CSV table of C-alpha atoms in Angstrom, one decimal:
chain,number,residue,atom,x,y,z
A,1,MET,CA,18.1,37.3,26.0
A,2,ARG,CA,17.1,33.8,27.1
A,3,PHE,CA,14.9,33.1,30.1
A,4,TYR,CA,14.7,29.9,32.2
A,5,ASN,CA,12.3,28.7,34.8
A,6,LEU,CA,13.6,26.7,37.8
A,7,PHE,CA,11.6,23.8,39.4
A,8,LEU,CA,12.3,21.4,42.4
A,9,CYS,CA,13.0,18.0,40.8
A,10,LEU,CA,10.7,15.5,42.7
A,11,PHE,CA,12.7,12.3,42.5
A,12,ILE,CA,16.0,13.3,44.3
A,13,PHE,CA,14.9,14.1,47.9
A,14,PHE,CA,17.8,14.6,50.3
A,15,HIS,CA,20.5,17.0,50.0
A,16,THR,CA,22.8,18.9,52.2
A,17,SER,CA,22.2,22.6,52.8
A,18,ASP,CA,24.0,25.5,51.2
A,19,CYS,CA,24.7,28.6,53.1
A,20,LYS,CA,23.2,31.4,51.0
A,21,SER,CA,21.6,34.8,51.7
A,22,VAL,CA,18.1,34.3,52.9
A,23,GLU,CA,17.0,37.6,51.5
A,24,ASN,CA,17.9,36.6,48.0
A,25,SER,CA,15.8,33.5,48.2
A,26,PRO,CA,12.7,33.7,46.0
A,27,ILE,CA,10.6,31.7,48.6
A,28,TYR,CA,11.4,33.5,51.7
A,29,GLY,CA,8.3,35.8,52.5
A,30,TYR,CA,6.2,34.2,49.8
A,31,HIS,CA,3.0,34.6,51.6
A,32,LEU,CA,2.9,38.3,52.2
A,33,ARG,CA,5.0,39.4,49.3
A,34,VAL,CA,2.9,37.2,46.6
A,35,GLY,CA,0.3,34.9,48.0
A,36,VAL,CA,-1.8,37.2,50.0
A,37,PRO,CA,-2.2,40.0,47.2
A,38,GLU,CA,-2.8,37.4,44.6
A,39,ALA,CA,-5.5,35.7,46.9
A,40,ARG,CA,-7.2,39.0,47.1
A,41,ARG,CA,-6.9,39.8,43.6
A,42,ILE,CA,-8.3,36.3,42.6
A,43,ALA,CA,-11.2,36.4,44.9
A,44,VAL,CA,-12.4,39.8,43.6
A,45,LYS,CA,-12.2,38.9,39.9
A,46,GLU,CA,-12.9,35.2,39.9
A,47,THR,CA,-16.2,35.6,38.3
A,48,LEU,CA,-15.1,37.6,35.3
A,49,LYS,CA,-13.8,36.3,31.9
A,50,GLY,CA,-10.3,36.4,30.7
A,51,SER,CA,-6.7,35.4,31.3
A,52,ARG,CA,-2.7,33.3,34.4
A,53,ILE,CA,0.4,31.2,33.5
A,54,VAL,CA,2.7,33.5,31.4
A,55,GLY,CA,2.3,33.0,27.8
A,56,GLY,CA,-0.3,30.3,28.2
A,57,SER,CA,-3.9,29.6,27.5
A,58,GLN,CA,-7.0,29.1,29.7
A,59,VAL,CA,-8.0,25.7,30.7
A,60,THR,CA,-11.8,25.5,29.9
A,61,ALA,CA,-12.5,22.2,31.7
A,62,ALA,CA,-11.2,20.5,34.8
A,63,THR,CA,-10.8,17.2,32.7
A,64,VAL,CA,-7.9,18.8,30.9
A,65,ILE,CA,-5.5,18.8,33.9
A,66,PRO,CA,-7.4,16.6,36.4
A,67,TYR,CA,-4.6,16.3,38.7
A,68,GLN,CA,-4.2,20.1,39.2
A,69,VAL,CA,-5.0,21.1,42.8
A,70,GLY,CA,-5.8,24.7,44.0
A,71,ILE,CA,-4.6,25.5,47.4
A,72,ILE,CA,-5.9,28.3,49.6
A,73,ALA,CA,-3.6,28.7,52.7
A,74,ALA,CA,-5.0,30.2,55.9
A,75,LEU,CA,-2.3,32.0,57.4
A,76,THR,CA,-1.5,33.1,61.1
A,77,GLY,CA,-3.1,36.5,61.4
A,78,GLY,CA,-6.3,35.7,59.3
A,79,ALA,CA,-5.1,36.4,55.8
A,80,SER,CA,-5.2,34.0,52.9
A,81,SER,CA,-2.7,32.9,50.3
A,82,VAL,CA,-2.8,30.9,47.3
A,83,CYS,CA,-0.6,28.0,45.8
A,84,GLY,CA,-0.9,25.0,43.6
A,85,GLY,CA,-0.5,21.3,44.0
A,86,SER,CA,-0.8,17.8,42.5
A,87,LEU,CA,-2.9,14.9,43.5
A,88,ILE,CA,-0.6,12.0,43.8
A,89,SER,CA,-2.8,9.7,45.6
A,90,THR,CA,-6.4,9.7,46.9
A,91,THR,CA,-5.2,11.0,50.3
A,92,ARG,CA,-2.1,13.0,49.4
A,93,VAL,CA,-1.4,16.3,47.6
A,94,LEU,CA,2.1,17.3,46.6
A,95,THR,CA,3.1,21.1,46.7
A,96,ALA,CA,5.9,23.4,47.7
A,97,ALA,CA,6.9,23.6,51.2
A,98,HIS,CA,7.0,27.3,51.2
A,99,CYS,CA,3.2,27.3,50.6
A,100,TRP,CA,3.0,25.9,54.3
A,101,PHE,CA,5.8,28.0,55.7
A,102,ASP,CA,8.0,30.4,53.7
A,103,GLY,CA,10.4,31.3,56.6
A,104,GLN,CA,8.5,34.2,57.7
A,105,THR,CA,4.8,33.2,57.7
A,106,ARG,CA,3.1,29.9,58.6
A,107,ALA,CA,-0.1,28.7,57.3
A,108,THR,CA,-2.4,26.8,59.7
A,109,GLN,CA,-4.8,25.3,57.3
A,110,PHE,CA,-5.1,24.4,53.5
A,111,THR,CA,-8.3,24.3,51.7
A,112,ILE,CA,-7.6,21.8,48.8
A,113,VAL,CA,-9.6,22.6,45.7
A,114,LEU,CA,-9.9,19.6,43.3
A,115,GLY,CA,-11.7,19.2,39.9
A,116,SER,CA,-12.1,22.9,39.2
A,117,VAL,CA,-10.6,25.5,37.0
A,118,THR,CA,-11.3,28.2,39.6
A,119,ILE,CA,-9.8,28.3,43.0
A,120,PHE,CA,-12.3,30.3,45.2
A,121,SER,CA,-15.4,28.6,43.8
A,122,GLY,CA,-16.6,25.2,42.3
A,123,GLY,CA,-15.0,21.7,42.6
A,124,THR,CA,-14.5,19.5,45.5
A,125,ARG,CA,-13.1,21.3,48.6
A,126,LEU,CA,-11.5,19.8,51.6
A,127,THR,CA,-9.6,21.4,54.5
A,128,THR,CA,-6.5,20.0,56.2
A,129,SER,CA,-3.8,20.9,58.7
A,130,ASP,CA,-1.8,17.7,58.2
A,131,VAL,CA,1.1,19.1,56.2
A,132,THR,CA,4.6,17.4,56.2
A,133,MET,CA,7.4,19.6,54.9
A,134,HIS,CA,10.8,18.0,53.8
A,135,PRO,CA,12.7,17.7,57.0
A,136,ASN,CA,15.7,19.3,55.3
A,137,TRP,CA,14.0,22.2,53.7
A,138,ASN,CA,15.8,25.4,53.4
A,139,TYR,CA,15.3,28.5,51.0
A,140,TYR,CA,17.0,26.8,48.2
A,141,LEU,CA,16.7,23.1,48.6
A,142,ASN,CA,14.2,20.4,49.3
A,143,ASP,CA,11.2,22.9,48.7
A,144,ILE,CA,8.7,20.1,48.8
A,145,ALA,CA,5.7,19.1,51.1
A,146,TYR,CA,2.7,16.9,51.0
A,147,ALA,CA,-0.7,17.5,52.5
A,148,LYS,CA,-2.8,14.6,53.9
A,149,ILE,CA,-6.5,14.9,52.9
A,150,SER,CA,-9.6,12.6,53.5
A,151,ALA,CA,-9.8,10.0,50.5
A,152,VAL,CA,-11.3,11.5,47.5
A,153,THR,CA,-13.4,9.8,44.9
A,154,LEU,CA,-11.8,9.8,41.4
A,155,SER,CA,-13.8,11.1,38.5
A,156,ASN,CA,-13.2,12.5,35.0
A,157,THR,CA,-12.3,15.9,36.7
A,158,ILE,CA,-10.3,14.4,39.5
A,159,GLN,CA,-7.3,12.1,38.7
A,160,LEU,CA,-4.0,11.1,40.1
A,161,ILE,CA,-0.8,12.0,38.4
A,162,ALA,CA,2.0,9.5,38.3
A,163,LEU,CA,5.5,9.8,39.8
A,164,PRO,CA,8.5,8.5,38.1
A,165,THR,CA,9.8,5.1,38.7
A,166,THR,CA,13.4,4.6,39.8
A,167,ALA,CA,14.2,3.9,36.2
A,168,GLU,CA,12.4,6.8,34.8
A,169,ALA,CA,13.9,9.2,37.4
A,170,SER,CA,17.5,8.1,36.5
A,171,ARG,CA,17.0,9.3,32.8
A,172,SER,CA,17.3,13.0,31.8
A,173,PHE,CA,14.2,14.7,30.6
A,174,GLU,CA,16.2,17.2,28.5
A,175,GLY,CA,14.2,18.1,25.3
A,176,LEU,CA,10.8,16.8,26.5
A,177,ASP,CA,8.1,19.3,26.5
A,178,GLY,CA,6.8,20.0,30.1
A,179,LEU,CA,3.3,21.1,30.9
A,180,ILE,CA,2.8,23.6,33.5
A,181,SER,CA,-0.3,25.0,35.0
A,182,GLY,CA,-1.7,27.2,37.8
A,183,PHE,CA,-3.9,29.9,38.9
A,184,GLY,CA,-1.3,32.8,39.1
A,185,LYS,CA,-0.7,35.8,36.9
A,186,THR,CA,-0.4,35.7,33.3
A,187,SER,CA,2.3,38.4,33.0
A,188,ASP,CA,5.4,39.2,35.0
A,189,ALA,CA,4.4,42.9,34.8
A,190,GLN,CA,0.8,42.4,35.7
A,191,THR,CA,-0.3,44.8,38.4
A,192,THR,CA,-4.0,45.3,37.7
A,193,PHE,CA,-6.7,42.9,38.0
A,194,PRO,CA,-7.0,40.3,35.3
A,195,THR,CA,-10.4,39.8,33.5
A,196,SER,CA,-10.2,36.0,34.7
A,197,THR,CA,-8.8,33.9,37.3
A,198,ALA,CA,-9.4,30.5,35.7
A,199,LEU,CA,-6.6,27.9,35.6
A,200,HIS,CA,-4.0,28.4,32.8
A,201,GLN,CA,-1.6,26.1,31.2
A,202,THR,CA,1.5,26.5,28.9
A,203,THR,CA,4.0,24.2,27.4
A,204,VAL,CA,7.9,24.8,28.2
A,205,SER,CA,11.0,22.7,27.1
A,206,VAL,CA,13.1,20.9,29.7
A,207,ILE,CA,16.9,21.8,29.4
A,208,THR,CA,19.9,20.7,31.1
A,209,ASN,CA,21.0,22.2,34.5
A,210,ALA,CA,24.3,23.0,32.9
A,211,VAL,CA,22.5,25.5,30.7
A,212,CYS,CA,20.4,26.6,33.4
A,213,GLN,CA,23.4,27.4,35.6
A,214,ASN,CA,24.5,30.1,33.2
A,215,SER,CA,21.4,32.1,33.7
A,216,PHE,CA,21.1,31.8,37.6
A,217,LYS,CA,23.2,33.5,40.3
A,218,VAL,CA,22.5,30.7,42.7
A,219,THR,CA,23.9,27.3,42.5
A,220,ILE,CA,21.8,24.7,40.4
A,221,ASP,CA,21.5,21.5,42.5
A,222,SER,CA,21.0,17.9,41.0
A,223,SER,CA,17.6,18.2,42.6
A,224,HIS,CA,16.5,21.0,40.4
A,225,VAL,CA,15.0,20.6,36.8
A,226,CYS,CA,15.0,23.6,34.5
A,227,THR,CA,12.8,24.5,31.5
A,228,ASN,CA,13.3,27.1,28.8
A,229,GLY,CA,11.1,30.3,29.2
A,230,THR,CA,11.9,31.5,25.6
A,231,GLY,CA,8.9,33.5,24.3
A,232,GLY,CA,8.0,34.7,27.6
A,233,LYS,CA,6.4,31.4,28.9
A,234,GLY,CA,6.7,30.1,32.6
A,235,THR,CA,5.1,30.1,36.0
A,236,CYS,CA,4.3,33.5,37.7
A,237,ASP,CA,3.1,34.9,41.0
A,238,GLY,CA,0.5,32.5,42.6
A,239,ASP,CA,1.7,29.3,40.6
A,240,SER,CA,4.0,28.1,43.4
A,241,GLY,CA,3.7,24.4,44.3
A,242,GLY,CA,1.9,23.5,41.0
A,243,PRO,CA,2.9,20.8,38.6
A,244,LEU,CA,5.5,20.5,35.9
A,245,THR,CA,4.7,17.2,33.9
A,246,VAL,CA,6.0,15.5,30.8
A,247,LEU,CA,4.6,12.7,28.5
A,248,LEU,CA,6.9,9.8,28.6
A,249,ASN,CA,6.0,6.5,26.7
A,250,ASN,CA,2.4,7.7,26.5
A,251,LYS,CA,2.2,8.3,30.3
A,252,ARG,CA,2.1,11.6,31.9
A,253,LEU,CA,4.7,12.0,34.9
A,254,LEU,CA,5.0,14.6,37.6
A,255,ILE,CA,8.8,15.7,37.5
A,256,GLY,CA,8.7,18.9,39.3
A,257,VAL,CA,6.8,21.4,41.6
């Protein structure tokens, strides 16, 4: 059986909404269903060693993926949730819209963690409540948002990730190796505490939406990009909002969240 991962494509921004069941959406209720339990689990075990990204390897230094951002979302009611993000300018972090509002629970503040392979400790830490969701966000389309932060100083552990130019965005990324990273689980079946909470990464292959459509019950839109999860590789709980990047003409580009 073949498995595919679905990402929101960054460079096609506005779309009409589809009328689909909210209950079937993978992002509805993300915080209470995934983010809060994952935040508790990471916080408890962050000081121990071991293994997040499914089928991936641990990132041992922040210099490896310096554009990776960890996000701790403070929720209404007092709980905390976790997501990932990407630093696209010295004052902007790109993430998934459902990390701010998942249709059920809303965040009131993000703690942005930069230059760290752990999310609850280390690195440069900034707080913000200045988050803008896509105006046409719904449970299946336009799941993208940016957080405005105080200007950060770039270093070997904090770097920007480039967005595709118009010309680059018009091409297909099919066949390229995509790099995904995050602080989430390292197994779909993982229910016990891991021995580590460090940032993990893995490589997946970008595939066509036509191939992806055959594996998903929901409609695959032109604003989506799919990757091949053969071998059990892909994102998992807690990785929401994190980067999907490719290397094109010796330049690493952010093509999905």
